[in-house]
């Protein structure tokens, strides 16, 4: 085998749909020595992460933890624990991630009732209520808070009360929204909410914060069929995260938990309000600059996400060539469109550490050069 050199990845300015850039303090945390997953020091760290996550998710839910795995593991944990064969699950589908939720619902043997909306529009709560009325018993409603494939911000404040009225659980995908815009689990009556580390939390990918209300946990415990996933069975994982038991389930990814602890410390040092405002400010700045280049947002103003800016590509712009030049000449990553939107939009992420004025100015200058 030819000699392999030490790994030296390039410094990128990550302005795509995730991952985002990582703060030096988080890299330092990753390089600190590992301890055992039952070491008293690690158990303290787990408690600290739980408390930091509760503040971030604005919840008092006891079961608030970090699942081992990326955002999709969070999605799968949220669904597999409560969904049983033949259950009706209403799923808002207006992009890639609503489709992924439906796919998992099908794999659970259940029946997804899709509320479809054009990509680039939000899901109308009235349509969800109509479906709740028609479908008979509905176990849960699943909605994507920040649809990363389109840049749509799903209004959620009233969704929880609606689900409660019909006895359904509300499951929310906050993978991209958490840390960039408010996610108020208790106030909005969300039963299950999951996220990921590499979007607005600016940690490497590898953990999925998740929270379960008492009601959701009771549904998971009282189900009549066994949870099909052993690895993501929260009734067992909860024991490992619980002070009273600490029963071994699987070896926690120690270093990733160190990284998450530090990333959450950075979030709380900045303050949630200040962090949301920063995401808003830099998005507005980006859109102003892009308008001067005759590039305009794909999504209507009221439902436009600040951390994922979808931009309509005008005729005549070579999508792939521009993105390749950005990466090779400027070290900047932005995202292209997915599915039907391939070649029609760019997805410019301003997530977590990546959401800075300097990055906005740099990207605008690079685009001006290239175009
Ligand atoms: C990124 C993302 C996911 C999946 O997360 P992975 O970390 O890629 O597994 C799920 N939902 C949304 C809305 C996302 O943006």
Short mmCIF file of C-alpha atoms and ligand atoms in Angstrom, two decimals:
data_model
loop_
_atom_site.label_atom_id
_atom_site.label_comp_id
_atom_site.label_asym_id
_atom_site.label_seq_id
_atom_site.Cartn_x
_atom_site.Cartn_y
_atom_site.Cartn_z
CA UNK A 1 0.00 0.00 0.00
CA UNK A 2 1.37 3.49 -0.82
CA UNK A 3 2.21 5.56 2.21
CA UNK A 4 -0.78 7.52 3.43
CA UNK A 5 -0.10 11.07 4.61
CA UNK A 6 -1.45 12.61 7.77
CA UNK A 7 -4.96 13.96 7.29
CA UNK A 8 -5.06 17.69 6.55
CA UNK A 9 -8.57 18.69 5.45
CA UNK A 10 -9.04 22.16 3.93
CA UNK A 11 -10.50 25.03 5.91
CA UNK A 12 -13.92 25.56 4.38
CA UNK A 13 -16.45 28.30 4.89
CA UNK A 14 -19.50 26.09 5.34
CA UNK A 15 -22.53 27.96 4.01
CA UNK A 16 -24.58 24.99 2.86
CA UNK A 17 -27.46 23.06 4.43
CA UNK A 18 -25.12 21.68 7.11
CA UNK A 19 -22.70 20.87 8.57
CA UNK A 20 -21.80 24.36 9.77
CA UNK A 21 -18.42 25.60 10.94
CA UNK A 22 -17.24 24.47 14.36
CA UNK A 23 -15.90 26.77 17.10
CA UNK A 24 -12.29 26.13 18.24
CA UNK A 25 -13.52 25.44 21.78
CA UNK A 26 -15.63 22.56 20.45
CA UNK A 27 -12.60 21.12 18.60
CA UNK A 28 -10.61 21.40 21.84
CA UNK A 29 -13.32 19.53 23.74
CA UNK A 30 -13.16 16.76 21.12
CA UNK A 31 -9.43 16.31 21.69
CA UNK A 32 -9.64 15.89 25.47
CA UNK A 33 -9.10 12.40 26.98
CA UNK A 34 -12.00 10.01 27.00
CA UNK A 35 -13.30 8.43 30.21
CA UNK A 36 -15.58 5.41 30.52
CA UNK A 37 -19.27 5.76 29.75
CA UNK A 38 -20.10 4.92 33.39
CA UNK A 39 -17.32 7.07 34.89
CA UNK A 40 -18.76 9.38 37.56
CA UNK A 41 -17.32 12.34 35.63
CA UNK A 42 -19.17 11.32 32.51
CA UNK A 43 -22.43 10.88 34.42
CA UNK A 44 -22.09 14.47 35.65
CA UNK A 45 -21.50 15.59 32.06
CA UNK A 46 -24.66 13.76 30.92
CA UNK A 47 -26.68 15.63 33.54
CA UNK A 48 -25.17 18.90 32.38
CA UNK A 49 -26.10 18.19 28.77
CA UNK A 50 -29.66 17.32 29.80
CA UNK A 51 -30.06 20.58 31.69
CA UNK A 52 -28.55 22.64 28.85
CA UNK A 53 -30.85 20.91 26.35
CA UNK A 54 -33.94 21.56 28.48
CA UNK A 55 -33.12 25.27 28.51
CA UNK A 56 -32.50 25.30 24.77
CA UNK A 57 -35.69 23.37 23.96
CA UNK A 58 -37.60 25.38 26.57
CA UNK A 59 -38.99 22.29 28.24
CA UNK A 60 -39.15 20.66 31.64
CA UNK A 61 -39.39 17.17 30.12
CA UNK A 62 -37.36 14.76 32.18
CA UNK A 63 -36.54 12.64 29.14
CA UNK A 64 -34.38 15.18 27.31
CA UNK A 65 -31.19 13.57 26.04
CA UNK A 66 -28.80 13.21 23.10
CA UNK A 67 -29.35 10.14 20.91
CA UNK A 68 -26.18 8.55 19.47
CA UNK A 69 -26.46 9.22 15.75
CA UNK A 70 -27.21 12.12 13.41
CA UNK A 71 -30.48 13.99 13.02
CA UNK A 72 -32.01 11.10 11.11
CA UNK A 73 -31.43 8.85 14.14
CA UNK A 74 -33.40 11.43 16.13
CA UNK A 75 -36.16 11.24 13.53
CA UNK A 76 -36.18 7.46 13.64
CA UNK A 77 -36.17 7.42 17.46
CA UNK A 78 -39.06 9.91 17.58
CA UNK A 79 -41.17 7.72 15.32
CA UNK A 80 -40.23 4.11 16.08
CA UNK A 81 -40.88 4.53 19.80
CA UNK A 82 -44.51 5.59 19.46
CA UNK A 83 -45.65 4.35 16.05
CA UNK A 84 -47.14 0.85 15.89
CA UNK A 85 -48.35 -1.16 12.91
CA UNK A 86 -51.61 0.14 11.39
CA UNK A 87 -51.47 3.45 13.31
CA UNK A 88 -52.58 6.52 11.35
CA UNK A 89 -49.86 9.18 11.32
CA UNK A 90 -50.47 12.56 9.70
CA UNK A 91 -47.29 13.87 8.05
CA UNK A 92 -46.78 17.33 6.57
CA UNK A 93 -44.90 16.84 3.30
CA UNK A 94 -43.51 19.94 1.61
CA UNK A 95 -39.93 18.83 1.05
CA UNK A 96 -37.33 16.10 1.47
CA UNK A 97 -37.65 15.69 5.22
CA UNK A 98 -41.43 15.27 5.31
CA UNK A 99 -40.91 12.50 2.76
CA UNK A 100 -38.25 10.89 4.98
CA UNK A 101 -40.69 10.92 7.92
CA UNK A 102 -43.34 9.20 5.75
CA UNK A 103 -40.81 6.58 4.71
CA UNK A 104 -40.03 5.76 8.35
CA UNK A 105 -43.76 5.62 9.20
CA UNK A 106 -44.22 3.04 6.40
CA UNK A 107 -41.23 1.04 7.67
CA UNK A 108 -42.94 0.95 11.10
CA UNK A 109 -45.87 -0.80 9.39
CA UNK A 110 -48.10 2.21 9.94
CA UNK A 111 -50.20 4.34 7.63
CA UNK A 112 -48.88 7.81 6.75
CA UNK A 113 -51.60 10.31 5.87
CA UNK A 114 -49.68 12.85 3.85
CA UNK A 115 -50.73 16.49 3.87
CA UNK A 116 -48.90 17.56 0.75
CA UNK A 117 -47.98 21.10 -0.06
CA UNK A 118 -46.03 22.62 -2.90
CA UNK A 119 -42.28 22.78 -2.13
CA UNK A 120 -41.65 26.32 -0.92
CA UNK A 121 -44.99 26.67 0.90
CA UNK A 122 -45.84 25.83 4.54
CA UNK A 123 -48.42 23.29 5.68
CA UNK A 124 -51.87 24.75 6.33
CA UNK A 125 -53.10 23.81 9.82
CA UNK A 126 -56.68 23.79 8.53
CA UNK A 127 -55.76 20.87 6.25
CA UNK A 128 -54.33 19.03 9.25
CA UNK A 129 -57.53 19.62 11.19
CA UNK A 130 -59.60 18.36 8.24
CA UNK A 131 -57.48 15.20 8.15
CA UNK A 132 -57.78 14.76 11.93
CA UNK A 133 -61.58 14.94 11.59
CA UNK A 134 -61.75 12.51 8.70
CA UNK A 135 -59.18 9.88 9.62
CA UNK A 136 -60.75 8.51 12.78
CA UNK A 137 -58.08 7.67 15.35
CA UNK A 138 -54.77 9.42 14.62
CA UNK A 139 -51.77 8.51 16.77
CA UNK A 140 -49.55 11.46 15.88
CA UNK A 141 -49.00 14.44 13.64
CA UNK A 142 -45.44 15.02 12.40
CA UNK A 143 -44.25 18.38 11.10
CA UNK A 144 -40.88 19.74 9.99
CA UNK A 145 -40.21 23.07 11.69
CA UNK A 146 -37.44 24.15 9.31
CA UNK A 147 -37.60 22.36 5.93
CA UNK A 148 -33.95 22.47 4.91
CA UNK A 149 -34.68 21.39 1.34
CA UNK A 150 -36.75 24.54 0.65
CA UNK A 151 -36.03 27.13 3.35
CA UNK A 152 -39.62 27.11 4.64
CA UNK A 153 -40.36 27.98 8.28
CA UNK A 154 -43.42 26.03 9.45
CA UNK A 155 -45.63 27.97 11.93
CA UNK A 156 -46.09 25.75 15.00
CA UNK A 157 -47.54 27.84 17.82
CA UNK A 158 -51.10 26.50 17.33
CA UNK A 159 -50.30 22.97 16.14
CA UNK A 160 -49.92 21.47 19.62
CA UNK A 161 -53.33 22.62 20.89
CA UNK A 162 -54.90 21.26 17.70
CA UNK A 163 -53.30 17.84 18.17
CA UNK A 164 -54.29 17.79 21.84
CA UNK A 165 -57.93 18.46 20.90
CA UNK A 166 -57.94 15.29 18.76
CA UNK A 167 -55.86 13.17 21.13
CA UNK A 168 -52.87 12.97 18.79
CA UNK A 169 -49.21 13.45 19.69
CA UNK A 170 -47.31 16.30 18.02
CA UNK A 171 -43.88 15.28 16.70
CA UNK A 172 -41.61 18.09 15.48
CA UNK A 173 -38.41 17.95 13.44
CA UNK A 174 -36.25 20.80 14.76
CA UNK A 175 -32.99 19.59 13.20
CA UNK A 176 -32.27 22.86 11.40
CA UNK A 177 -34.32 25.25 13.52
CA UNK A 178 -32.86 24.54 16.98
CA UNK A 179 -30.36 27.22 17.97
CA UNK A 180 -31.33 29.53 15.09
CA UNK A 181 -34.99 30.37 15.79
CA UNK A 182 -37.18 29.80 18.88
CA UNK A 183 -38.25 26.21 19.61
CA UNK A 184 -40.68 26.29 22.55
CA UNK A 185 -41.51 22.69 23.31
CA UNK A 186 -43.70 23.19 26.41
CA UNK A 187 -45.46 26.39 25.35
CA UNK A 188 -46.32 24.96 21.92
CA UNK A 189 -47.38 21.60 23.42
CA UNK A 190 -44.93 19.58 21.37
CA UNK A 191 -44.80 15.96 22.58
CA UNK A 192 -41.66 14.80 20.80
CA UNK A 193 -38.99 17.07 19.37
CA UNK A 194 -35.66 16.05 17.88
CA UNK A 195 -32.71 17.88 16.41
CA UNK A 196 -29.14 17.37 15.23
CA UNK A 197 -25.79 18.78 16.26
CA UNK A 198 -24.32 20.01 12.96
CA UNK A 199 -26.77 22.69 11.93
CA UNK A 200 -27.38 25.71 14.16
CA UNK A 201 -25.62 24.12 17.15
CA UNK A 202 -22.33 24.10 15.20
CA UNK A 203 -21.03 20.83 16.54
CA UNK A 204 -19.79 18.05 14.25
CA UNK A 205 -22.54 15.65 13.11
CA UNK A 206 -23.06 12.67 15.40
CA UNK A 207 -25.67 13.32 18.08
CA UNK A 208 -29.39 14.02 17.99
CA UNK A 209 -30.91 15.95 20.90
CA UNK A 210 -34.40 14.67 21.62
CA UNK A 211 -37.15 15.32 24.16
CA UNK A 212 -40.26 13.28 25.05
CA UNK A 213 -43.19 14.61 27.06
CA UNK A 214 -44.66 12.40 29.81
CA UNK A 215 -47.60 11.73 27.49
CA UNK A 216 -45.29 10.59 24.67
CA UNK A 217 -43.23 8.45 27.03
CA UNK A 218 -46.43 6.81 28.34
CA UNK A 219 -47.42 5.99 24.74
CA UNK A 220 -44.00 4.39 24.17
CA UNK A 221 -44.26 2.39 27.42
CA UNK A 222 -47.86 1.28 26.92
CA UNK A 223 -47.63 0.15 23.32
CA UNK A 224 -48.79 -3.39 22.66
CA UNK A 225 -46.13 -4.38 20.10
CA UNK A 226 -42.41 -4.25 20.92
CA UNK A 227 -40.36 -1.35 19.58
CA UNK A 228 -38.69 -2.76 16.49
CA UNK A 229 -35.41 -0.93 16.92
CA UNK A 230 -33.26 -2.18 19.77
CA UNK A 231 -30.68 0.58 19.39
CA UNK A 232 -33.19 3.44 19.49
CA UNK A 233 -35.49 2.02 22.18
CA UNK A 234 -35.90 5.05 24.42
CA UNK A 235 -37.46 3.08 27.25
CA UNK A 236 -34.03 1.44 27.67
CA UNK A 237 -31.90 4.48 26.76
CA UNK A 238 -33.86 6.52 29.32
CA UNK A 239 -32.56 4.19 32.04
CA UNK A 240 -28.96 4.97 31.10
CA UNK A 241 -29.63 8.72 31.23
CA UNK A 242 -31.63 8.46 34.48
CA UNK A 243 -29.88 9.28 37.74
CA UNK A 244 -31.47 6.35 39.56
CA UNK A 245 -30.46 3.55 37.21
CA UNK A 246 -27.55 4.28 34.82
CA UNK A 247 -28.01 0.84 33.29
CA UNK A 248 -25.61 0.21 30.42
CA UNK A 249 -27.36 0.15 27.05
CA UNK A 250 -24.73 1.07 24.44
CA UNK A 251 -21.39 2.83 24.80
CA UNK A 252 -22.08 6.55 24.58
CA UNK A 253 -19.95 8.38 21.96
CA UNK A 254 -17.90 10.05 24.69
CA UNK A 255 -16.04 12.63 22.58
CA UNK A 256 -19.18 13.75 20.77
CA UNK A 257 -20.87 14.35 24.10
CA UNK A 258 -17.87 16.47 25.16
CA UNK A 259 -18.29 18.45 21.95
CA UNK A 260 -22.02 18.91 22.47
CA UNK A 261 -21.50 20.10 26.04
CA UNK A 262 -19.11 22.80 24.81
CA UNK A 263 -21.31 23.76 21.85
CA UNK A 264 -24.27 24.17 24.22
CA UNK A 265 -22.12 26.21 26.59
CA UNK A 266 -21.40 28.56 23.66
CA UNK A 267 -25.12 28.77 22.85
CA UNK A 268 -26.03 29.72 26.41
CA UNK A 269 -23.10 32.16 26.77
CA UNK A 270 -24.39 34.04 23.77
CA UNK A 271 -27.99 33.84 24.99
CA UNK A 272 -30.91 32.47 23.01
CA UNK A 273 -32.43 35.85 22.11
CA UNK A 274 -29.10 37.22 20.93
CA UNK A 275 -28.46 34.09 18.89
CA UNK A 276 -31.84 34.23 17.16
CA UNK A 277 -31.30 37.93 16.41
CA UNK A 278 -27.86 37.24 14.96
CA UNK A 279 -29.32 34.63 12.61
CA UNK A 280 -32.02 37.09 11.52
CA UNK A 281 -29.64 40.00 11.04
CA UNK A 282 -27.15 38.08 8.90
CA UNK A 283 -29.90 36.58 6.75
CA UNK A 284 -31.36 40.05 6.06
CA UNK A 285 -27.88 41.32 5.22
CA UNK A 286 -27.33 38.42 2.83
CA UNK A 287 -30.67 38.95 1.08
CA UNK A 288 -29.97 42.68 0.68
CA UNK A 289 -26.61 41.94 -0.91
CA UNK A 290 -28.01 39.24 -3.18
CA UNK A 291 -30.79 41.58 -4.35
CA UNK A 292 -28.07 43.92 -5.59
CA UNK A 293 -26.79 41.00 -7.71
CA UNK A 294 -30.33 40.42 -8.95
CA UNK A 295 -30.72 37.21 -6.93
CA UNK A 296 -33.97 36.87 -5.03
CA UNK A 297 -35.46 34.63 -2.30
CA UNK A 298 -37.44 31.56 -3.30
CA UNK A 299 -39.74 31.61 -0.25
CA UNK A 300 -42.36 34.19 0.80
CA UNK A 301 -41.21 36.62 3.46
CA UNK A 302 -43.50 35.45 6.32
CA UNK A 303 -42.23 31.86 6.20
CA UNK A 304 -38.59 32.46 5.25
CA UNK A 305 -35.97 30.78 7.43
CA UNK A 306 -32.99 32.88 8.51
CA UNK A 307 -30.53 29.96 8.71
CA UNK A 308 -31.40 28.42 5.33
CA UNK A 309 -31.75 30.97 2.56
CA UNK A 310 -33.24 29.48 -0.59
CA UNK A 311 -32.44 31.64 -3.61
CA UNK A 312 -34.08 31.38 -7.04
CA UNK A 313 -31.55 30.92 -9.83
CA UNK A 314 -32.14 33.21 -12.78
CA UNK A 315 -31.84 31.86 -16.34
CA UNK A 316 -28.30 31.75 -17.60
CA UNK A 317 -26.53 30.97 -14.33
CA UNK A 318 -24.55 27.73 -14.47
CA UNK A 319 -25.54 26.22 -11.12
CA UNK A 320 -22.89 23.50 -10.88
CA UNK A 321 -20.06 25.64 -12.30
CA UNK A 322 -20.67 28.50 -9.88
CA UNK A 323 -20.87 26.21 -6.87
CA UNK A 324 -17.73 24.37 -7.93
CA UNK A 325 -15.83 27.64 -8.39
CA UNK A 326 -17.01 28.84 -4.98
CA UNK A 327 -15.61 25.67 -3.42
CA UNK A 328 -12.33 25.35 -5.31
CA UNK A 329 -11.37 29.04 -5.65
CA UNK A 330 -12.87 30.46 -2.48
CA UNK A 331 -13.27 27.50 -0.15
CA UNK A 332 -16.98 28.28 0.24
CA UNK A 333 -19.61 25.55 0.28
CA UNK A 334 -23.23 26.37 -0.58
CA UNK A 335 -26.01 23.88 -1.34
CA UNK A 336 -27.84 23.19 -4.59
CA UNK A 337 -31.52 22.34 -4.90
CA UNK A 338 -32.88 18.83 -4.26
CA UNK A 339 -35.47 16.88 -6.26
CA UNK A 340 -37.57 19.11 -8.51
CA UNK A 341 -35.65 22.13 -7.26
CA UNK A 342 -32.27 20.84 -8.53
CA UNK A 343 -30.79 23.54 -10.75
CA UNK A 344 -33.57 25.95 -9.75
CA UNK A 345 -32.43 27.16 -6.33
CA UNK A 346 -29.35 27.56 -4.17
CA UNK A 347 -29.52 26.84 -0.49
CA UNK A 348 -27.29 29.21 1.45
CA UNK A 349 -26.93 28.22 5.06
CA UNK A 350 -26.08 30.73 7.76
CA UNK A 351 -26.14 28.31 10.67
CA UNK A 352 -24.60 28.72 14.10
CA UNK A 353 -20.91 29.68 13.86
CA UNK A 354 -21.30 30.12 10.11
CA UNK A 355 -23.80 32.94 10.59
CA UNK A 356 -21.41 35.91 10.68
CA UNK A 357 -21.31 39.26 8.92
CA UNK A 358 -17.81 38.42 7.66
CA UNK A 359 -19.07 35.26 5.95
CA UNK A 360 -21.94 37.17 4.34
CA UNK A 361 -19.58 39.83 3.00
CA UNK A 362 -17.12 37.19 1.77
CA UNK A 363 -19.78 35.14 -0.04
CA UNK A 364 -21.25 38.25 -1.67
CA UNK A 365 -17.81 39.34 -2.87
CA UNK A 366 -17.06 35.87 -4.24
CA UNK A 367 -20.41 35.69 -6.07
CA UNK A 368 -19.86 39.17 -7.51
CA UNK A 369 -16.45 38.04 -8.83
CA UNK A 370 -17.80 34.86 -10.38
CA UNK A 371 -21.01 36.27 -11.87
C1 LIG B 1 -30.35 17.61 8.20
C2 LIG B 1 -31.76 17.30 8.50
C3 LIG B 1 -32.19 16.03 8.92
C4 LIG B 1 -31.29 14.83 8.95
O1 LIG B 1 -30.21 15.00 9.74
P1 LIG B 1 -28.86 14.13 9.46
O2 LIG B 1 -27.97 14.70 10.51
O3 LIG B 1 -28.44 14.46 8.06
O4 LIG B 1 -29.18 12.72 9.66
C5 LIG B 1 -33.52 15.86 9.26
N1 LIG B 1 -34.40 16.87 9.18
C6 LIG B 1 -34.04 18.10 8.75
C7 LIG B 1 -35.06 19.17 8.68
C8 LIG B 1 -32.72 18.34 8.40
O5 LIG B 1 -32.35 19.55 7.97
#
